[in-house]
XYZ file of C-alpha atoms in Angstrom:
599
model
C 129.824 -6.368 -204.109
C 130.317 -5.057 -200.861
C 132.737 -6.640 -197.510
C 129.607 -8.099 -195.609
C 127.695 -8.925 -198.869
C 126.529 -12.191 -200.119
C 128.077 -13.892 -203.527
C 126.827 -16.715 -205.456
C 128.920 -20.381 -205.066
C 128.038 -22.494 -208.094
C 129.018 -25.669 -209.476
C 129.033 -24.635 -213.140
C 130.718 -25.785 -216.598
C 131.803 -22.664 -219.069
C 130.909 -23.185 -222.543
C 131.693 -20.384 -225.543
C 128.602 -18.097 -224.828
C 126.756 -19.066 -221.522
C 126.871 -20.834 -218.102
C 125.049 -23.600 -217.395
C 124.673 -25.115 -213.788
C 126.143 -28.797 -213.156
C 125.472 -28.626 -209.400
C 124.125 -27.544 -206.130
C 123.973 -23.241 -205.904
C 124.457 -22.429 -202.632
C 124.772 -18.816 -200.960
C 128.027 -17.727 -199.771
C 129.082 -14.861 -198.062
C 132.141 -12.592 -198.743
C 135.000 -12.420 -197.791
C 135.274 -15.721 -196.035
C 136.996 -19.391 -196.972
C 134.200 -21.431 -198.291
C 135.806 -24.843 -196.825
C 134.181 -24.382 -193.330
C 131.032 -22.703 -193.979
C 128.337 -25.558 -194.598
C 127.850 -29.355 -193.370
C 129.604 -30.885 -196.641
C 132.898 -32.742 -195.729
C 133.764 -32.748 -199.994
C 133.826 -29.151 -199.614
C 136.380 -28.543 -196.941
C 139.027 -30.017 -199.073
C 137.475 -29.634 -202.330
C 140.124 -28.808 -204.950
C 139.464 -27.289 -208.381
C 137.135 -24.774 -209.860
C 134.246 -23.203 -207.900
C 132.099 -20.197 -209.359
C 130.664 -17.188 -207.799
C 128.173 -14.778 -209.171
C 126.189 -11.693 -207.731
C 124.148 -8.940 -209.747
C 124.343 -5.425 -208.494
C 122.809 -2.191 -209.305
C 125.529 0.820 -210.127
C 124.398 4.432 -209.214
C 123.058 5.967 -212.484
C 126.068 9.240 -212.390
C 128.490 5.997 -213.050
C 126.434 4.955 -216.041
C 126.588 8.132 -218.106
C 128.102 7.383 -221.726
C 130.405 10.655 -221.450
C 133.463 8.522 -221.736
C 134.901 10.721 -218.558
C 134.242 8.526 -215.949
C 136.234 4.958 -215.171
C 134.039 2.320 -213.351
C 136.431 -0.446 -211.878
C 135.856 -4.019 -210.449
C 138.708 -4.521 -207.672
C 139.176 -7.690 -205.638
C 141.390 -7.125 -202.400
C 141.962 -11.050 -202.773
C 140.953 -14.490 -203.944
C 142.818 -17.994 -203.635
C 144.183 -18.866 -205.751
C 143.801 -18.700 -209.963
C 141.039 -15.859 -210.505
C 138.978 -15.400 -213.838
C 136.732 -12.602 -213.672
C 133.373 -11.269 -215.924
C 131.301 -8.683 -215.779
C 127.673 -9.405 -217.661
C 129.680 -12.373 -219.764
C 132.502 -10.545 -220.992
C 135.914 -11.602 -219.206
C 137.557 -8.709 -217.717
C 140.528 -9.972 -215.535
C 142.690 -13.047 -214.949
C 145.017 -12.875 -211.926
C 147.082 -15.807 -210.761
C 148.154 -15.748 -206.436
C 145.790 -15.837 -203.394
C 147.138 -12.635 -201.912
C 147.180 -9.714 -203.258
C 145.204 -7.094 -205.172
C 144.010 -6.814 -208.658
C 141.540 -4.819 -210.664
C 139.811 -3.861 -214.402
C 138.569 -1.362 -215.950
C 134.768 -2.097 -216.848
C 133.432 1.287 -217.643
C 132.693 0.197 -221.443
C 130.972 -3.165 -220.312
C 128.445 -1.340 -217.853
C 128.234 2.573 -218.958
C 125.580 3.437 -221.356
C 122.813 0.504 -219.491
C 121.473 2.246 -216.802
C 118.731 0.656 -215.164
C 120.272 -2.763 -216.152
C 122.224 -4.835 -213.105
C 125.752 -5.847 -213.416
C 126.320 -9.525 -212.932
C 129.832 -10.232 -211.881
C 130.890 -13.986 -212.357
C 133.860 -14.837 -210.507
C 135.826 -18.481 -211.651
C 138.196 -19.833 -208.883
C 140.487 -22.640 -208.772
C 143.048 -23.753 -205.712
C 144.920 -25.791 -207.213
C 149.087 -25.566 -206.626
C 151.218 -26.958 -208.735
C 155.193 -26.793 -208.680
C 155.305 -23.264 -210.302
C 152.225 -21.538 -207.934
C 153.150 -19.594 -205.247
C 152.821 -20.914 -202.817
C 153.768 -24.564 -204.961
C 152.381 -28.058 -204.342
C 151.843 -30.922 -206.506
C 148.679 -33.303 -207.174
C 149.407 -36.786 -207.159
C 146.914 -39.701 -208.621
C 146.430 -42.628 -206.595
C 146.553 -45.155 -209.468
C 145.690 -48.699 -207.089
C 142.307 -49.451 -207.762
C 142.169 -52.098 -204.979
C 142.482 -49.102 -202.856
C 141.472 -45.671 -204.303
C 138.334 -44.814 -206.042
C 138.949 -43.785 -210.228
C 140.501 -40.699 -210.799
C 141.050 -39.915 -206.932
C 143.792 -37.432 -205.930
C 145.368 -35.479 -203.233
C 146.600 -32.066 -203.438
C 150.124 -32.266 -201.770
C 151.570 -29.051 -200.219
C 155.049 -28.426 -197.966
C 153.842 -26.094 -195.641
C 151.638 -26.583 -192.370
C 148.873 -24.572 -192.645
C 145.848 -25.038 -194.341
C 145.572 -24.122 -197.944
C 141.471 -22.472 -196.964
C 140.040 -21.153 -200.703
C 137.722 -18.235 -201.507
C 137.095 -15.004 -201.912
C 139.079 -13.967 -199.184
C 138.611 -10.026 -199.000
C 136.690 -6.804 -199.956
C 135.459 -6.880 -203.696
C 134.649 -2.935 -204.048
C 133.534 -0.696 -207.309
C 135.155 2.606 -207.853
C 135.548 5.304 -210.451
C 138.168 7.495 -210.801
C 137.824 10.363 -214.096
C 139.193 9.179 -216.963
C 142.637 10.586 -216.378
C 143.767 9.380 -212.556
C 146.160 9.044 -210.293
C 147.548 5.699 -210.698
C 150.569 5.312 -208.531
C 152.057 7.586 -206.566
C 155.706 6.593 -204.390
C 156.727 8.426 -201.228
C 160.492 7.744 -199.391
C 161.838 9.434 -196.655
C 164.860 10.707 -195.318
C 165.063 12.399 -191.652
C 167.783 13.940 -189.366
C 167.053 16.171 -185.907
C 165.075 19.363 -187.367
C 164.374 18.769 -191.117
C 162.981 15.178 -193.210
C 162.367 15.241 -196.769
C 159.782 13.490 -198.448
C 160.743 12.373 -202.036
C 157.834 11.435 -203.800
C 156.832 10.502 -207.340
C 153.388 10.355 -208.854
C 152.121 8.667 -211.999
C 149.330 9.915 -213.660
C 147.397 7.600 -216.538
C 144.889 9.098 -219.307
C 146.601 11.860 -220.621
C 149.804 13.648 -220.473
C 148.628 17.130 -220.258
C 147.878 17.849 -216.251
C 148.723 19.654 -213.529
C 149.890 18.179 -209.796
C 149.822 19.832 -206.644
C 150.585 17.776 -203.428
C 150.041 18.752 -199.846
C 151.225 17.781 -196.590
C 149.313 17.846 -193.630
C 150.198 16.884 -189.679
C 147.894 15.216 -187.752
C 146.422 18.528 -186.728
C 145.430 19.346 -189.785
C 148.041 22.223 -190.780
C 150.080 22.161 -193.873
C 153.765 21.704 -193.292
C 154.957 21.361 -196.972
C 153.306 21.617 -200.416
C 154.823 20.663 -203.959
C 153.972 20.075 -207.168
C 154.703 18.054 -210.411
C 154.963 14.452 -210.701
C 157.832 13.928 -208.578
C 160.449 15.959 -206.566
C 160.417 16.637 -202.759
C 159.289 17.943 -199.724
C 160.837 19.698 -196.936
C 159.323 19.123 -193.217
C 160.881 20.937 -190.428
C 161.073 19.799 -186.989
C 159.105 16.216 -188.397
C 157.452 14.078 -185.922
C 159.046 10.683 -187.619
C 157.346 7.001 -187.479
C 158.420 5.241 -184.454
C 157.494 1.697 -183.392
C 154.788 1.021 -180.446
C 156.915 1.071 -177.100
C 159.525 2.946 -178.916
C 157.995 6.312 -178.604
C 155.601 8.165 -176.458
C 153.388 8.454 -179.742
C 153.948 5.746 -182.296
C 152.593 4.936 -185.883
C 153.182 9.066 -186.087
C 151.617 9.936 -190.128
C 151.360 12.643 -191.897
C 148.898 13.103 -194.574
C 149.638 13.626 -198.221
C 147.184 15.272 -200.563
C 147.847 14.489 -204.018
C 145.335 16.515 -206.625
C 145.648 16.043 -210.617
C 143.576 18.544 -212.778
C 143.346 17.864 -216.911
C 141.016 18.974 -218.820
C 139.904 16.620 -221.841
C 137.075 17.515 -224.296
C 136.197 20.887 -222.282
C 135.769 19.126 -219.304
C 137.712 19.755 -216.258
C 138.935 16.731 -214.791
C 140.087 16.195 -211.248
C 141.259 13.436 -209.417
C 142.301 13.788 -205.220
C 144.317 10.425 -203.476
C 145.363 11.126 -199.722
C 148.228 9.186 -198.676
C 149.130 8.687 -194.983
C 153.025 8.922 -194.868
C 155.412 7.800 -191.927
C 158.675 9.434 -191.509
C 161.079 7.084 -190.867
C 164.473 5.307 -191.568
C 165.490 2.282 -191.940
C 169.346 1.061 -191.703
C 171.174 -2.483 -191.075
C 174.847 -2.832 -189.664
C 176.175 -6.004 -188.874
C 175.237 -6.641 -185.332
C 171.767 -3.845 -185.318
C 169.057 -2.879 -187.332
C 168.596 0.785 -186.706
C 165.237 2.327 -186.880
C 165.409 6.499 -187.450
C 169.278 5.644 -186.052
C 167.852 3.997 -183.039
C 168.399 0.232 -182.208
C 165.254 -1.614 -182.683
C 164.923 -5.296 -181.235
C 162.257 -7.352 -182.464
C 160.388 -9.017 -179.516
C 157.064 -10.215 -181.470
C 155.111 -13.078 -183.077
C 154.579 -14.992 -186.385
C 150.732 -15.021 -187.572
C 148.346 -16.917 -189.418
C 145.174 -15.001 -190.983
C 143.346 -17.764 -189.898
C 139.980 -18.086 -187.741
C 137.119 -20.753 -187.065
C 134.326 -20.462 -190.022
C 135.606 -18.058 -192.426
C 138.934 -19.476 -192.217
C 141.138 -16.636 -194.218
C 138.484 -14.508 -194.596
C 138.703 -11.562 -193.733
C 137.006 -10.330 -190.270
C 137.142 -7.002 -188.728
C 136.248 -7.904 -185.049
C 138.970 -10.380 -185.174
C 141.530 -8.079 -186.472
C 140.992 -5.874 -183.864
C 141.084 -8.070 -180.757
C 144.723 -9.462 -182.187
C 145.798 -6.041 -182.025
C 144.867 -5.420 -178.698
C 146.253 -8.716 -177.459
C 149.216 -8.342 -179.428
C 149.580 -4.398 -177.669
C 148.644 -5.922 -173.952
C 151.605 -9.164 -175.102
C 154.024 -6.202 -175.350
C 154.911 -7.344 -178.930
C 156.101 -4.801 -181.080
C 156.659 -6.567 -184.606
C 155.147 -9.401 -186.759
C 156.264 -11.229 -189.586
C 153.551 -12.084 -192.317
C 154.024 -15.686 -192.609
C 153.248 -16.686 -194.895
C 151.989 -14.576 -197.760
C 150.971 -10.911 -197.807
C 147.958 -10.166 -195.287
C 145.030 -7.604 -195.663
C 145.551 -4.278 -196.244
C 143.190 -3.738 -192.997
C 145.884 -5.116 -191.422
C 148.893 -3.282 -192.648
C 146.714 -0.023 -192.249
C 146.344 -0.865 -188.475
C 150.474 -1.926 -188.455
C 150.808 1.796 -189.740
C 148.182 3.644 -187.185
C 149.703 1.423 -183.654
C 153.358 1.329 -185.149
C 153.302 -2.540 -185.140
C 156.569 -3.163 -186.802
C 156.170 -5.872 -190.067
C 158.469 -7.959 -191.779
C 156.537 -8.669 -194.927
C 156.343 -11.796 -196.954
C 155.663 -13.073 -199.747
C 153.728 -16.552 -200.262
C 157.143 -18.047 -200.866
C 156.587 -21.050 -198.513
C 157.146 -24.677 -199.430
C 159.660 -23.850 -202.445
C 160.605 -27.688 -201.660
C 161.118 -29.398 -204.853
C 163.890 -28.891 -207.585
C 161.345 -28.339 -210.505
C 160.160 -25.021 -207.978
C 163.482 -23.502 -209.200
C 162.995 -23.468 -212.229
C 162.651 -20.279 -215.259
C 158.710 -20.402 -215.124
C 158.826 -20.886 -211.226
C 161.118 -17.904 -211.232
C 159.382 -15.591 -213.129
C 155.616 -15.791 -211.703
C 158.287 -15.066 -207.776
C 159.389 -11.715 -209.587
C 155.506 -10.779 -210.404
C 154.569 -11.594 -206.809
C 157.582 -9.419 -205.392
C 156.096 -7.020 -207.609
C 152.372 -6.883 -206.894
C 153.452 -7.167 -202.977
C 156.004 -3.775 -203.576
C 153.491 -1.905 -205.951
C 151.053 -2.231 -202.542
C 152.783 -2.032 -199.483
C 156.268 0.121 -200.709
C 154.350 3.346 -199.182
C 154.167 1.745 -195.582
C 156.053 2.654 -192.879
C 155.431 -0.476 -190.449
C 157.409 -2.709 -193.484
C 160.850 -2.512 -192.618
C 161.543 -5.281 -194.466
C 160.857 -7.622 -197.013
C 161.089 -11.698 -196.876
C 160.885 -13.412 -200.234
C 160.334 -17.194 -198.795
C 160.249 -19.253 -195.684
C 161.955 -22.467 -195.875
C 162.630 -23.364 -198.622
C 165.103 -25.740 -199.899
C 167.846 -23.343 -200.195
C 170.679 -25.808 -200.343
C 169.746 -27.459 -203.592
C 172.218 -26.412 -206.434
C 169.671 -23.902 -208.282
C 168.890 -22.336 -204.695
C 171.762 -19.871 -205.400
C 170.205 -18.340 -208.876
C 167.196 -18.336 -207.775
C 167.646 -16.097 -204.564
C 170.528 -13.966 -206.138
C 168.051 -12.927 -208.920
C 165.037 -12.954 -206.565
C 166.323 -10.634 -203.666
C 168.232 -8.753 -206.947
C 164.758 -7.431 -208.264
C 163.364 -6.647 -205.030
C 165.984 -4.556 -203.779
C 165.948 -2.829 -207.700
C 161.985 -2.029 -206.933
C 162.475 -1.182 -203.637
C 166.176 0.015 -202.681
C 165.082 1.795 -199.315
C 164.516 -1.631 -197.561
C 166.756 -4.650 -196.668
C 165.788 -7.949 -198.252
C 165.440 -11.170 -196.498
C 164.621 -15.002 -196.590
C 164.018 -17.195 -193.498
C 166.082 -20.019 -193.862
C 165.605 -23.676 -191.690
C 168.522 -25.359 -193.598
C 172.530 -26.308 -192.644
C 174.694 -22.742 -191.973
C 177.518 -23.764 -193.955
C 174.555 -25.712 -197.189
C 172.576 -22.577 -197.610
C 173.115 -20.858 -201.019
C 170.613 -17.768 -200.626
C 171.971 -16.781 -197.359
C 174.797 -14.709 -198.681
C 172.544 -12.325 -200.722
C 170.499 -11.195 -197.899
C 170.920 -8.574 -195.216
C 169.610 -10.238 -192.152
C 169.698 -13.753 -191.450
C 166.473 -14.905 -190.444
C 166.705 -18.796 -188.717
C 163.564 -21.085 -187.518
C 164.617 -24.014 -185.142
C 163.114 -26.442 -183.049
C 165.170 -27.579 -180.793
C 164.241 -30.104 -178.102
C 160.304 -30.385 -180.157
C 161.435 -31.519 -183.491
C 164.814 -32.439 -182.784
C 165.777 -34.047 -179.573
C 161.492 -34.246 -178.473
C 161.813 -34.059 -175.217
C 165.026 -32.714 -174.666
C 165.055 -29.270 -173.283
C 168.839 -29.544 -171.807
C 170.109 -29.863 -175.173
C 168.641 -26.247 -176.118
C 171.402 -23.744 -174.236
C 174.364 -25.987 -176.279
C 172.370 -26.182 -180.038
C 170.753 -22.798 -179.703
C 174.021 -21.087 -178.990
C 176.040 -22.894 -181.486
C 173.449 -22.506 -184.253
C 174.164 -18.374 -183.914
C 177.529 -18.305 -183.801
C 178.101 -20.686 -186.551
C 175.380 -18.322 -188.666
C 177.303 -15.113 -187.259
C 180.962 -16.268 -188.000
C 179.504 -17.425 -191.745
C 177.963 -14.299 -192.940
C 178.558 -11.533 -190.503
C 175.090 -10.055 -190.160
C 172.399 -9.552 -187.718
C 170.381 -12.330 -186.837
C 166.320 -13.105 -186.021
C 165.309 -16.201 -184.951
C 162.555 -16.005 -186.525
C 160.785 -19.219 -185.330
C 160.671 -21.210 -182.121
C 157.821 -22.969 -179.778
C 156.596 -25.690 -178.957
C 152.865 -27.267 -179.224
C 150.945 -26.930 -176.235
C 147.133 -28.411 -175.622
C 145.398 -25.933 -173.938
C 144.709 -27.207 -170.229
C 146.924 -30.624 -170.543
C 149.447 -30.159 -167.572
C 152.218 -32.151 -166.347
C 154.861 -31.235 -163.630
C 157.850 -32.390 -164.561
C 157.352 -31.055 -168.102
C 156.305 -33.465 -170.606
C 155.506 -32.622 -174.260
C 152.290 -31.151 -175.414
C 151.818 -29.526 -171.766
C 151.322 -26.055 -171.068
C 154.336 -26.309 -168.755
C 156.776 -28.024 -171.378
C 155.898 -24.769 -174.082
C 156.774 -22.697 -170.867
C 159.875 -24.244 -170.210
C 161.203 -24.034 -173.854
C 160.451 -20.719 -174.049
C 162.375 -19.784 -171.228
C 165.361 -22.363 -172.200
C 165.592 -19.760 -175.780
C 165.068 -16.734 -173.990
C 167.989 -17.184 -171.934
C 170.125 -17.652 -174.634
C 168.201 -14.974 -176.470
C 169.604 -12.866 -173.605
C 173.204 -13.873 -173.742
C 173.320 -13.277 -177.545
C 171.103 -9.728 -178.272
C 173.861 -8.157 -176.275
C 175.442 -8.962 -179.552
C 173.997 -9.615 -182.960
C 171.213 -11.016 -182.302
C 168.311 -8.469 -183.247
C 164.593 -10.176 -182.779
C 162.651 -13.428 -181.666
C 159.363 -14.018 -183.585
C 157.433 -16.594 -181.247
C 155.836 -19.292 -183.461
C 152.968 -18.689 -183.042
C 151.001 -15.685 -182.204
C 147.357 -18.591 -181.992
C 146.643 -21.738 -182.942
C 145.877 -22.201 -186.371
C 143.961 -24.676 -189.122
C 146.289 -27.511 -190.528
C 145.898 -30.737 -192.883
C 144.458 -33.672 -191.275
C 147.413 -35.712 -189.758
C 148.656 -37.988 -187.166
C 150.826 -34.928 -185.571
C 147.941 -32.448 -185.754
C 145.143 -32.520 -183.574
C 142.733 -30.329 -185.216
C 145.628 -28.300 -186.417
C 148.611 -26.986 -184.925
C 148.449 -26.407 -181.436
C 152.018 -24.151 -180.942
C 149.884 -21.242 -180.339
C 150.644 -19.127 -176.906
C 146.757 -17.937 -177.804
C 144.006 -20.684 -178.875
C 142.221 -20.275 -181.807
C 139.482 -18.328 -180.343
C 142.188 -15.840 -178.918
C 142.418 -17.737 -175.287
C 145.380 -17.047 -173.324
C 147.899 -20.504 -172.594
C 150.121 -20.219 -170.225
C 153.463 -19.132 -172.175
C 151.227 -15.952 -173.109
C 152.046 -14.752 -169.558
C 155.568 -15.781 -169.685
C 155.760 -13.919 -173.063
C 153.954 -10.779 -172.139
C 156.796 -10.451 -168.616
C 159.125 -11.152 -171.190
C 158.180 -8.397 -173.806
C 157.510 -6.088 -171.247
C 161.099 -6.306 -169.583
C 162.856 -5.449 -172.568
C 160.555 -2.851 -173.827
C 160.973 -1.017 -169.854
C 165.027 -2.072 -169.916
C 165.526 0.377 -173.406
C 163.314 3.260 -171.498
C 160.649 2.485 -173.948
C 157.721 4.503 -172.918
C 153.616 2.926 -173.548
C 151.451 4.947 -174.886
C 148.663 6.371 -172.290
C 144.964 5.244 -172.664
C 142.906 8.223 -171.314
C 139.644 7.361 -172.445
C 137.930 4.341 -174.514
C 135.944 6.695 -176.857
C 135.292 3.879 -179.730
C 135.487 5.086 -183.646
C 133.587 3.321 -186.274
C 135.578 1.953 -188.738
């Protein structure tokens, strides 16, 4: 299975030994959503299990029964319950739509050459109060009304829930002994970093590790060996943010080779890391990056696009870099679930700063607190750290958006929650974004920076924009005098259809999202003088909703359209951005040339 091939989307029942087809067999490519991609309405909000199947042929030096080779099946994603089986045999399960997982299938396909390896993929989307993220599906029980056995799929959160095979399924082989993890932190001051790294190795436990570190040029600055200990980097060209530094998204690259040798044979296995020296350290009015005060001016996404919905879609990628680089943005938040590693590689290269989040949205009802709810959050937090820890755009991490944190079990919950991540990862403050009452909210005292979405004047007060200066200001100081930490607002913004104008501004209007923006931005102005450390526009495009009488084709608070158009509060945005980023002597990087490089 390749990123641009073709899978197999079957309506199929599973019986004890075989398969056998119940419905239409359609193609479908991957990755992509499979909600948007034909004519049938029952398939853009189809919920339950869907099937996908493609034979491949595996090059014959994978096939060889010498037991020193490891063939593995990875999927980058799927939403949102994944079985997997390679030529009938089940290989994997994997519960979440965002993240990685993998399995060994080297005894499954070795020793059949010539014979193609059919990989059956069973997916269901289904949420239910302990997913992540949860939902609930409710029966509509009037037969005057609803036909037998009809249901919805209800879900707190306003995006829509798009199912699939969402990125890259790749094979790979590693030797039988590999690399399986390897760890890297940093510490920095004016001439010297160190790089503390650990590696684990899996197969065997008699090998040898040498590690390597290389500058962009190519030259070795520090070597080391064993599985963990550190390296020393004089004069280090650290990490620093885009419009931060002259040359941002700095990396180094880290060789890592393992040697073993196992029945005569010697074994090697070579990972190459890219490593970003950098610090990361919160007071309680700043968050300091390498010691330096960083201000978030940036946007909350969506992976989200017409067709392939969440798929995942290189050109696309691309252009929201460049718009978010010509915006002047220099952070994103990714609400509201992990994105693709694509992504996060690019956050790394442009130095695109990333608060990164977990699918914790919509934790909403009381039984989504509960032991079992609980424990499938710690997995997540786990999966999402095992992934990204290594990155030096993730400064920190967000374990929810929104949710109901001032119910009674709220307090457990996040205590324990935020507990374990900062016990996997202790190099990185912890956060939740919070919409609920200052003085209610039981998680807020266990993180490190207060992250706050309001809506003043659009869901409160519609209409309203006077009302902002008074409610905006109050809602920080009442959050600062609380808790005594920095604070993002991490949402704002207003819906806007694109060329619907109205002069004096009226809701919905290009010039009403305009005038909000500025009516937050002034305040924003007052208050980052300070404790106030970022604004996260909501949102960075318009984006694919639920049907529903306050969504017109799906929510329209964009300052891009869906198709990466420019609105007017773009402009006002980008002047914005680019003030602050020339007010702290922030210098842009200089494009000399446009020599393209295929990725």
């Amino acid at each position: 299975l390749l990123p641009a091939g073709t899978g197999r989307f079957l309506g199929l029942i599973l019986s004890r030994a075989w398969i056998r087809p119940t419905g239409p067999v359609i193609d479908m490519p991957v990755p992509a959503s499979f909600n948007d991609i034909t004519q049938d309405p029952s398939l853009e909000n189809y919920i339950g299990w869907v099937w996908y199947e493609k034979e491949v042929l595996l090059p014959l030096r994978w096939l060889q029964d010498d037991l020193n080779t490891r063939v593995v099946l990875r999927f980058g994603s799927a939403h949102y319950y994944s079985i997997v089986w390679v030529n009938g045999v089940q290989v994997v399960e994997h519960e979440g739509g965002h993240l990685p997982f993998e399995a060994d299938i080297s005894s499954i396909v070795q020793g059949s050459p010539g014979i193609p390896c059919r990989i059956t993929v069973a997916l269901n989307n289904t949420l239910t109060p302990h997913t992540l993220p949860p939902g609930s599906i409710q029966y509509m029980n009037d037969k005057t009304r609803y036909p037998k056995n009809y249901f919805v799929q209800n879900i707190r959160f306003d995006f829509f829930n798009y199912a699939g095979i969402h990125r890259p399924v790749v094979l790979y082989t590693t030797p039988s002994v590999y690399i399986d993890d390897i760890t890297v932190t940093t510490t920095s001051s004016e001439s010297v970093a160190m790089v503390q790294y650990q590696v684990s190795v899996v197969g065997s436990t008699l090998y040898s590790l040498s590690l390597s570190l290389r500058d962009q040029e190519g030259k070795v600055v520090a070597t080391g060996d064993g599985p963990a200990g550190e390296l020393k980097v004089l004069n280090p060209n650290l990490w620093w943010p885009y419009l931060m530094h002259k040359n941002p998204g700095y990396r180094y690259c880290l060789e890592v080779k393992m040697q073993a040798q196992v029945n005569g044979a010697l074994l090697e296995d070579v990972y190459t890391l890219p490593v970003g020296i950098r610090t990361v350290h919160v007071t309680s009015t700043q968050f300091l990056i390498n010691g330096r005060p960083f201000y978030f001016h940036g946007v909350n996404k969506h992976e989200d696009a017409d067709i392939r919905g969440k798929g995942l879609d290189w050109p696309l990628v691309v252009k929201d870099f460049n718009l978010l680089r010509w915006l002047g943005a220099n952070s994103f938040r990714t609400s509201h679930y992990p994105y693709a590693e694509e992504i996060m590689d690019l956050c790394d290269a442009y130095g695109i700063v990333v608060i990164d989040e977990c699918p914790g949205v919509g934790i909403k009802m009381p039984e989504s607190f509960g032991n079992k709810s609980l424990q499938h959050h710690l997995v997540v937090m786990e999966e999402l750290i095992r992934r990204d820890k290594n990155r030096p755009s993730v400064v920190m991490w967000s374990v929810a958006n929104e949710p109901a944190s001032e119910l009674p079990p709220a307090a457990y919950y996040f205590k324990t929650v935020i507990a374990h991540t900062k016990a996997l990862d202790p190099s990185r403050p912890v956060t939740f974004v919070t919409d609920a009452n200052y003085a209610l909210d039981r998680g807020a005292p266990d993180v490190d920076v207060i992250c706050v979405n309001s809506y003043f004047s659009w869901y409160h007060d519609p209409g309203h924009l006077e009302v902002i200066p008074l409610q905006l200001t109050t809602q920080f100081e009442n959050w600062y005098k609380t808790y005594q930490k920095p604070i993002i607002q991490s949402e704002y913004g207003a819906d806007s259809v694109p060329g619907l104008h109205s002069d004096p501004p009226l809701m919905f209007s290009e010039e009403y999202q305009k005038a909000m923006l500025r009516e937050y931005h002034s305040v924003f102005d007052k208050k980052r003088k300070e404790y106030v450390i970022g604004e996260l526009i909501w949102n960075f495009a318009d984006f694919m909703t639920n049907q529903g009488t306050t969504r017109v084709l799906g929510n329209k608070k964009g300052i891009f359209t869906r198709q990466r158009q420019p609105k007017s509060a773009a402009f006002v945005l980008r002047e914005r951005y680019w003030k602050i980023a020339n007010e702290s002597s922030c210098l842009p990087p200089i494009i000399e040339s446009h020599t393209l490089f295929l990725k």
